[in-house]
Amino acid sequence: MCEALKGGQQARRAALLCQNVRFGFYLDCRRRQAKSLEYWQLPDGTHTPEDCADFIRHSCGIKSRAELDHNDKARAMLERIVADYQRWERQQRMLDQIAGGMA
């Protein structure tokens, strides 16, 4: 088993999320919006898997993703992060469909 995928179900879920390039794009988009940055200032692909892991640990108030399996508050925050990411993905697909229909 890959070192990054050790731990319980929630820790593995977070590790897989951090390895997802699209989740990094989501964090890029969030940062651009939060800091009023242009795309050229923070292009997609800026957030690395380690940046994603740092984001999850910071947002969930934990030092290790392994804590997600034993900390209800941290697990609830992970659920919120996943839900927000999934909502962003749905919006991206809808925008892609609209743009595809206009081409």
JSON list of C-alpha atoms in Angstrom, two decimals:
[
{"chain": "A", "resi": 1, "resn": "MET", "atom": "CA", "xyz": [0.00, 0.00, 0.00]},
{"chain": "A", "resi": 2, "resn": "CYS", "atom": "CA", "xyz": [1.23, 3.48, -0.83]},
{"chain": "A", "resi": 3, "resn": "GLU", "atom": "CA", "xyz": [2.54, 5.43, 2.18]},
{"chain": "A", "resi": 4, "resn": "ALA", "atom": "CA", "xyz": [0.14, 8.30, 1.45]},
{"chain": "A", "resi": 5, "resn": "LEU", "atom": "CA", "xyz": [-2.82, 5.93, 1.70]},
{"chain": "A", "resi": 6, "resn": "LYS", "atom": "CA", "xyz": [-2.13, 4.59, 5.19]},
{"chain": "A", "resi": 7, "resn": "GLY", "atom": "CA", "xyz": [-4.67, 5.02, 7.95]},
{"chain": "A", "resi": 8, "resn": "GLY", "atom": "CA", "xyz": [-8.38, 4.62, 8.35]},
{"chain": "A", "resi": 9, "resn": "GLN", "atom": "CA", "xyz": [-11.12, 5.32, 5.87]},
{"chain": "A", "resi": 10, "resn": "GLN", "atom": "CA", "xyz": [-11.25, 9.11, 6.33]},
{"chain": "A", "resi": 11, "resn": "ALA", "atom": "CA", "xyz": [-7.46, 9.50, 6.28]},
{"chain": "A", "resi": 12, "resn": "ARG", "atom": "CA", "xyz": [-7.32, 7.51, 3.02]},
{"chain": "A", "resi": 13, "resn": "ARG", "atom": "CA", "xyz": [-10.19, 9.54, 1.60]},
{"chain": "A", "resi": 14, "resn": "ALA", "atom": "CA", "xyz": [-8.33, 12.77, 2.36]},
{"chain": "A", "resi": 15, "resn": "ALA", "atom": "CA", "xyz": [-5.10, 11.36, 0.88]},
{"chain": "A", "resi": 16, "resn": "LEU", "atom": "CA", "xyz": [-6.87, 10.42, -2.36]},
{"chain": "A", "resi": 17, "resn": "LEU", "atom": "CA", "xyz": [-8.50, 13.84, -2.51]},
{"chain": "A", "resi": 18, "resn": "CYS", "atom": "CA", "xyz": [-5.09, 15.50, -2.17]},
{"chain": "A", "resi": 19, "resn": "GLN", "atom": "CA", "xyz": [-3.75, 13.41, -5.06]},
{"chain": "A", "resi": 20, "resn": "ASN", "atom": "CA", "xyz": [-6.65, 14.51, -7.28]},
{"chain": "A", "resi": 21, "resn": "VAL", "atom": "CA", "xyz": [-5.36, 17.16, -9.71]},
{"chain": "A", "resi": 22, "resn": "ARG", "atom": "CA", "xyz": [-8.88, 18.60, -10.00]},
{"chain": "A", "resi": 23, "resn": "PHE", "atom": "CA", "xyz": [-8.97, 19.24, -6.23]},
{"chain": "A", "resi": 24, "resn": "GLY", "atom": "CA", "xyz": [-5.79, 21.27, -6.66]},
{"chain": "A", "resi": 25, "resn": "PHE", "atom": "CA", "xyz": [-7.51, 23.25, -9.43]},
{"chain": "A", "resi": 26, "resn": "TYR", "atom": "CA", "xyz": [-10.42, 23.85, -7.04]},
{"chain": "A", "resi": 27, "resn": "LEU", "atom": "CA", "xyz": [-8.02, 25.25, -4.44]},
{"chain": "A", "resi": 28, "resn": "ASP", "atom": "CA", "xyz": [-6.40, 27.42, -7.13]},
{"chain": "A", "resi": 29, "resn": "CYS", "atom": "CA", "xyz": [-9.83, 28.81, -8.01]},
{"chain": "A", "resi": 30, "resn": "ARG", "atom": "CA", "xyz": [-10.70, 29.40, -4.33]},
{"chain": "A", "resi": 31, "resn": "ARG", "atom": "CA", "xyz": [-7.44, 31.27, -3.75]},
{"chain": "A", "resi": 32, "resn": "ARG", "atom": "CA", "xyz": [-7.94, 33.43, -6.86]},
{"chain": "A", "resi": 33, "resn": "GLN", "atom": "CA", "xyz": [-11.41, 34.40, -5.64]},
{"chain": "A", "resi": 34, "resn": "ALA", "atom": "CA", "xyz": [-10.35, 34.98, -2.02]},
{"chain": "A", "resi": 35, "resn": "LYS", "atom": "CA", "xyz": [-7.34, 37.12, -2.99]},
{"chain": "A", "resi": 36, "resn": "SER", "atom": "CA", "xyz": [-8.89, 38.79, -6.06]},
{"chain": "A", "resi": 37, "resn": "LEU", "atom": "CA", "xyz": [-6.14, 37.39, -8.26]},
{"chain": "A", "resi": 38, "resn": "GLU", "atom": "CA", "xyz": [-6.14, 37.02, -12.01]},
{"chain": "A", "resi": 39, "resn": "TYR", "atom": "CA", "xyz": [-5.60, 33.62, -13.61]},
{"chain": "A", "resi": 40, "resn": "TRP", "atom": "CA", "xyz": [-2.12, 34.61, -14.80]},
{"chain": "A", "resi": 41, "resn": "GLN", "atom": "CA", "xyz": [-1.18, 35.43, -11.19]},
{"chain": "A", "resi": 42, "resn": "LEU", "atom": "CA", "xyz": [-2.25, 31.98, -9.92]},
{"chain": "A", "resi": 43, "resn": "PRO", "atom": "CA", "xyz": [-2.78, 29.54, -12.80]},
{"chain": "A", "resi": 44, "resn": "ASP", "atom": "CA", "xyz": [-4.39, 26.13, -12.46]},
{"chain": "A", "resi": 45, "resn": "GLY", "atom": "CA", "xyz": [-1.88, 23.58, -11.25]},
{"chain": "A", "resi": 46, "resn": "THR", "atom": "CA", "xyz": [-0.32, 25.85, -8.64]},
{"chain": "A", "resi": 47, "resn": "HIS", "atom": "CA", "xyz": [-1.48, 23.79, -5.64]},
{"chain": "A", "resi": 48, "resn": "THR", "atom": "CA", "xyz": [0.57, 20.62, -5.23]},
{"chain": "A", "resi": 49, "resn": "PRO", "atom": "CA", "xyz": [-0.67, 17.48, -3.45]},
{"chain": "A", "resi": 50, "resn": "GLU", "atom": "CA", "xyz": [1.29, 18.62, -0.37]},
{"chain": "A", "resi": 51, "resn": "ASP", "atom": "CA", "xyz": [-0.42, 22.05, -0.55]},
{"chain": "A", "resi": 52, "resn": "CYS", "atom": "CA", "xyz": [-3.75, 20.23, -0.66]},
{"chain": "A", "resi": 53, "resn": "ALA", "atom": "CA", "xyz": [-2.81, 18.17, 2.39]},
{"chain": "A", "resi": 54, "resn": "ASP", "atom": "CA", "xyz": [-1.75, 21.35, 4.22]},
{"chain": "A", "resi": 55, "resn": "PHE", "atom": "CA", "xyz": [-5.12, 22.92, 3.33]},
{"chain": "A", "resi": 56, "resn": "ILE", "atom": "CA", "xyz": [-7.03, 19.94, 4.72]},
{"chain": "A", "resi": 57, "resn": "ARG", "atom": "CA", "xyz": [-4.97, 19.77, 7.91]},
{"chain": "A", "resi": 58, "resn": "HIS", "atom": "CA", "xyz": [-5.29, 23.51, 8.49]},
{"chain": "A", "resi": 59, "resn": "SER", "atom": "CA", "xyz": [-9.02, 23.64, 7.67]},
{"chain": "A", "resi": 60, "resn": "CYS", "atom": "CA", "xyz": [-9.79, 20.63, 9.85]},
{"chain": "A", "resi": 61, "resn": "GLY", "atom": "CA", "xyz": [-7.59, 21.84, 12.71]},
{"chain": "A", "resi": 62, "resn": "ILE", "atom": "CA", "xyz": [-5.43, 18.72, 12.78]},
{"chain": "A", "resi": 63, "resn": "LYS", "atom": "CA", "xyz": [-1.72, 17.92, 12.55]},
{"chain": "A", "resi": 64, "resn": "SER", "atom": "CA", "xyz": [-2.15, 14.63, 10.71]},
{"chain": "A", "resi": 65, "resn": "ARG", "atom": "CA", "xyz": [-4.84, 13.31, 8.35]},
{"chain": "A", "resi": 66, "resn": "ALA", "atom": "CA", "xyz": [-4.94, 10.20, 10.56]},
{"chain": "A", "resi": 67, "resn": "GLU", "atom": "CA", "xyz": [-6.82, 12.34, 13.11]},
{"chain": "A", "resi": 68, "resn": "LEU", "atom": "CA", "xyz": [-9.78, 12.46, 10.70]},
{"chain": "A", "resi": 69, "resn": "ASP", "atom": "CA", "xyz": [-10.68, 8.92, 11.73]},
{"chain": "A", "resi": 70, "resn": "HIS", "atom": "CA", "xyz": [-10.98, 9.82, 15.42]},
{"chain": "A", "resi": 71, "resn": "ASN", "atom": "CA", "xyz": [-12.00, 13.49, 15.52]},
{"chain": "A", "resi": 72, "resn": "ASP", "atom": "CA", "xyz": [-15.69, 14.10, 14.76]},
{"chain": "A", "resi": 73, "resn": "LYS", "atom": "CA", "xyz": [-15.24, 17.85, 14.31]},
{"chain": "A", "resi": 74, "resn": "ALA", "atom": "CA", "xyz": [-12.38, 17.36, 11.84]},
{"chain": "A", "resi": 75, "resn": "ARG", "atom": "CA", "xyz": [-14.33, 14.67, 9.97]},
{"chain": "A", "resi": 76, "resn": "ALA", "atom": "CA", "xyz": [-17.33, 17.03, 9.69]},
{"chain": "A", "resi": 77, "resn": "MET", "atom": "CA", "xyz": [-15.07, 19.71, 8.23]},
{"chain": "A", "resi": 78, "resn": "LEU", "atom": "CA", "xyz": [-13.68, 17.20, 5.72]},
{"chain": "A", "resi": 79, "resn": "GLU", "atom": "CA", "xyz": [-17.28, 16.43, 4.71]},
{"chain": "A", "resi": 80, "resn": "ARG", "atom": "CA", "xyz": [-17.86, 20.14, 4.13]},
{"chain": "A", "resi": 81, "resn": "ILE", "atom": "CA", "xyz": [-14.68, 20.46, 2.08]},
{"chain": "A", "resi": 82, "resn": "VAL", "atom": "CA", "xyz": [-15.69, 17.47, -0.06]},
{"chain": "A", "resi": 83, "resn": "ALA", "atom": "CA", "xyz": [-19.23, 18.86, -0.52]},
{"chain": "A", "resi": 84, "resn": "ASP", "atom": "CA", "xyz": [-17.89, 22.28, -1.54]},
{"chain": "A", "resi": 85, "resn": "TYR", "atom": "CA", "xyz": [-15.45, 20.64, -3.97]},
{"chain": "A", "resi": 86, "resn": "GLN", "atom": "CA", "xyz": [-18.21, 18.48, -5.48]},
{"chain": "A", "resi": 87, "resn": "ARG", "atom": "CA", "xyz": [-20.43, 21.55, -5.91]},
{"chain": "A", "resi": 88, "resn": "TRP", "atom": "CA", "xyz": [-17.55, 23.32, -7.70]},
{"chain": "A", "resi": 89, "resn": "GLU", "atom": "CA", "xyz": [-17.07, 20.28, -9.96]},
{"chain": "A", "resi": 90, "resn": "ARG", "atom": "CA", "xyz": [-20.77, 20.30, -10.88]},
{"chain": "A", "resi": 91, "resn": "GLN", "atom": "CA", "xyz": [-20.54, 24.02, -11.72]},
{"chain": "A", "resi": 92, "resn": "GLN", "atom": "CA", "xyz": [-17.45, 23.40, -13.85]},
{"chain": "A", "resi": 93, "resn": "ARG", "atom": "CA", "xyz": [-19.20, 20.63, -15.79]},
{"chain": "A", "resi": 94, "resn": "MET", "atom": "CA", "xyz": [-22.21, 22.89, -16.36]},
{"chain": "A", "resi": 95, "resn": "LEU", "atom": "CA", "xyz": [-19.96, 25.72, -17.58]},
{"chain": "A", "resi": 96, "resn": "ASP", "atom": "CA", "xyz": [-18.14, 23.29, -19.87]},
{"chain": "A", "resi": 97, "resn": "GLN", "atom": "CA", "xyz": [-21.46, 22.13, -21.33]},
{"chain": "A", "resi": 98, "resn": "ILE", "atom": "CA", "xyz": [-22.59, 25.72, -21.90]},
{"chain": "A", "resi": 99, "resn": "ALA", "atom": "CA", "xyz": [-19.29, 26.64, -23.52]},
{"chain": "A", "resi": 100, "resn": "GLY", "atom": "CA", "xyz": [-19.39, 23.47, -25.63]},
{"chain": "A", "resi": 101, "resn": "GLY", "atom": "CA", "xyz": [-22.88, 24.33, -26.86]},
{"chain": "A", "resi": 102, "resn": "MET", "atom": "CA", "xyz": [-21.79, 27.81, -27.87]},
{"chain": "A", "resi": 103, "resn": "ALA", "atom": "CA", "xyz": [-18.76, 26.72, -29.91]}
]
